[in-house]
PDB file of C-alpha atoms in Angstrom:
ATOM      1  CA  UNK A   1     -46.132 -33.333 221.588  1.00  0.00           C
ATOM      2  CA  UNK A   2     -47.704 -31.548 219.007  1.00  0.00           C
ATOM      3  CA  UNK A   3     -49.727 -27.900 219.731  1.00  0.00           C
ATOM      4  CA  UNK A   4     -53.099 -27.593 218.078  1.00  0.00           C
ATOM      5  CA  UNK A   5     -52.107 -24.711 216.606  1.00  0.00           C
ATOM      6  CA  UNK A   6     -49.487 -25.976 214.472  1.00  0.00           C
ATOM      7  CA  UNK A   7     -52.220 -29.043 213.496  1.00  0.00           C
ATOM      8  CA  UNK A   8     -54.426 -26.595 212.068  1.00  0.00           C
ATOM      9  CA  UNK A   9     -51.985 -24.705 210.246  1.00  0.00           C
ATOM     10  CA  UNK A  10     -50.292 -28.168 208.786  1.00  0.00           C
ATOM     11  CA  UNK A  11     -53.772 -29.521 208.098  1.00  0.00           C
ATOM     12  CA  UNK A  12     -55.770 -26.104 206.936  1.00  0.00           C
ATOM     13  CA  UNK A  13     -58.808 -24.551 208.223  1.00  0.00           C
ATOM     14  CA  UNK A  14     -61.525 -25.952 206.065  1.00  0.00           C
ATOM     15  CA  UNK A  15     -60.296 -29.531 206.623  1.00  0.00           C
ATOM     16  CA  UNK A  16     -60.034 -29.855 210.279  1.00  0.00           C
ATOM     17  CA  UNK A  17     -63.219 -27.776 210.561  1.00  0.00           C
ATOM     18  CA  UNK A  18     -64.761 -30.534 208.680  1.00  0.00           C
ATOM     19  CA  UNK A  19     -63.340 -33.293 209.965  1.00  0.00           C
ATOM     20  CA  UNK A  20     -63.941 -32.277 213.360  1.00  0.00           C
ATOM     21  CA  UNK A  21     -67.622 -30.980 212.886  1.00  0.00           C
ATOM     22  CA  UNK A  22     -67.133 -27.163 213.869  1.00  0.00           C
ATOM     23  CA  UNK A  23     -66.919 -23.944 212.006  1.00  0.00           C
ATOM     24  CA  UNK A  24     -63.935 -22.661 210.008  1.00  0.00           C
ATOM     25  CA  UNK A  25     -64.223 -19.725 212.221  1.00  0.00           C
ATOM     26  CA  UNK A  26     -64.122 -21.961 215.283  1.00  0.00           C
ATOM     27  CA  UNK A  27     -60.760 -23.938 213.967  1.00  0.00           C
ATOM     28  CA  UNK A  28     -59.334 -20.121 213.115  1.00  0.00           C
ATOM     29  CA  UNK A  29     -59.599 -18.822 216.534  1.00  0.00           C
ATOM     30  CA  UNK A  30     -58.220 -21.457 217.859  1.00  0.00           C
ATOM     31  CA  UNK A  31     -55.107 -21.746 215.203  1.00  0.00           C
ATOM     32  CA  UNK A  32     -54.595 -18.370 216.292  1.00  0.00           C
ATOM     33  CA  UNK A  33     -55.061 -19.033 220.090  1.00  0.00           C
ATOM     34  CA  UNK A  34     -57.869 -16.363 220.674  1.00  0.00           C
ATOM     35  CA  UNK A  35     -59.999 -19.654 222.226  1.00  0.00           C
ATOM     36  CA  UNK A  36     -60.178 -23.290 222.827  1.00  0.00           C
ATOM     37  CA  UNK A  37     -62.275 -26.256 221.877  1.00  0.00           C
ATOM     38  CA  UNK A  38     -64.461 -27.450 224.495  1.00  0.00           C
ATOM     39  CA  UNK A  39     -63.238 -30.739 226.103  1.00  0.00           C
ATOM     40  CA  UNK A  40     -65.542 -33.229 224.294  1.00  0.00           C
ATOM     41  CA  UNK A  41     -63.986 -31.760 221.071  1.00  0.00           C
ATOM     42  CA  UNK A  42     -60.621 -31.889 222.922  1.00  0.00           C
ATOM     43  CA  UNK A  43     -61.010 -35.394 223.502  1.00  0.00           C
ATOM     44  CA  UNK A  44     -61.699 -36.111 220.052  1.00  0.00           C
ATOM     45  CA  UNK A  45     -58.794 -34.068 218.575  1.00  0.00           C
ATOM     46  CA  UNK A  46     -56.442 -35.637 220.991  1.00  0.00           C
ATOM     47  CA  UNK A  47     -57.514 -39.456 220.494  1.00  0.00           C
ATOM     48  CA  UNK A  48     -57.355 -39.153 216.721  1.00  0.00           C
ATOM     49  CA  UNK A  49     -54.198 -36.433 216.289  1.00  0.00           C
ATOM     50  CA  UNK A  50     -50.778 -36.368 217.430  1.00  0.00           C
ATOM     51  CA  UNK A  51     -51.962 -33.207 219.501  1.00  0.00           C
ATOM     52  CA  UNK A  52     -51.703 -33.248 223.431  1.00  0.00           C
ATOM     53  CA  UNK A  53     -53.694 -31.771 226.527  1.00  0.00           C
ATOM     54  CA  UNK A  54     -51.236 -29.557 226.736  1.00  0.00           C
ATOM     55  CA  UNK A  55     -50.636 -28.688 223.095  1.00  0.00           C
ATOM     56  CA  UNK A  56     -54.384 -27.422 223.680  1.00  0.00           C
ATOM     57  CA  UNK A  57     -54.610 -25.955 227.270  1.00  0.00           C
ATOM     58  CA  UNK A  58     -50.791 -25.503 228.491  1.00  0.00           C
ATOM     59  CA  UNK A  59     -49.243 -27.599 231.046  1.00  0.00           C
ATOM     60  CA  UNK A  60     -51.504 -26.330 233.836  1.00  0.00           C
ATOM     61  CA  UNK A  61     -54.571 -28.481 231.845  1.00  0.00           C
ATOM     62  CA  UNK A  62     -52.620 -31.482 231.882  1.00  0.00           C
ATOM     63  CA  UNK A  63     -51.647 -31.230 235.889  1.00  0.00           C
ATOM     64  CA  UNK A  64     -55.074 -30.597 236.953  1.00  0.00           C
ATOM     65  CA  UNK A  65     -56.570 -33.491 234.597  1.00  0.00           C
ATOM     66  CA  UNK A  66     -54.123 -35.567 236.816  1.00  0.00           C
ATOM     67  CA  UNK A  67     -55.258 -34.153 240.042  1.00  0.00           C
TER      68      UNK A  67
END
């Protein structure tokens, strides 16, 4: 399971801010975990990555998606 943050740092700012449609700023804060994408971009990031639920939210997200 791969974190988001460590996708964004492997792939680089500009690129996954491109590739997923959102600002450099936006893939920033969340390299550096100040927020998170919304879940229609989480959805996206984890059907096309090798980044989890939980490598975006923490294991509570992936619980309470279960639920």
């Amino acid at each position: 399971a791969m974190k988001l943050s460590d996708y964004i740092r492997t792939t680089g700012d500009r690129v996954f801010a491109k590739r997923f449609g959102v600002t450099e700023r936006a893939a920033i804060s969340w390299r550096l975990g100040e927020r998170r994408p919304r879940p229609q971009i989480a959805q996206r990031i984890v059907d096309t990555t090798p980044v989890t639920w939980e490598g975006i939210y923490g294991s509570e997200a992936e619980r309470s998606r279960r639920s």
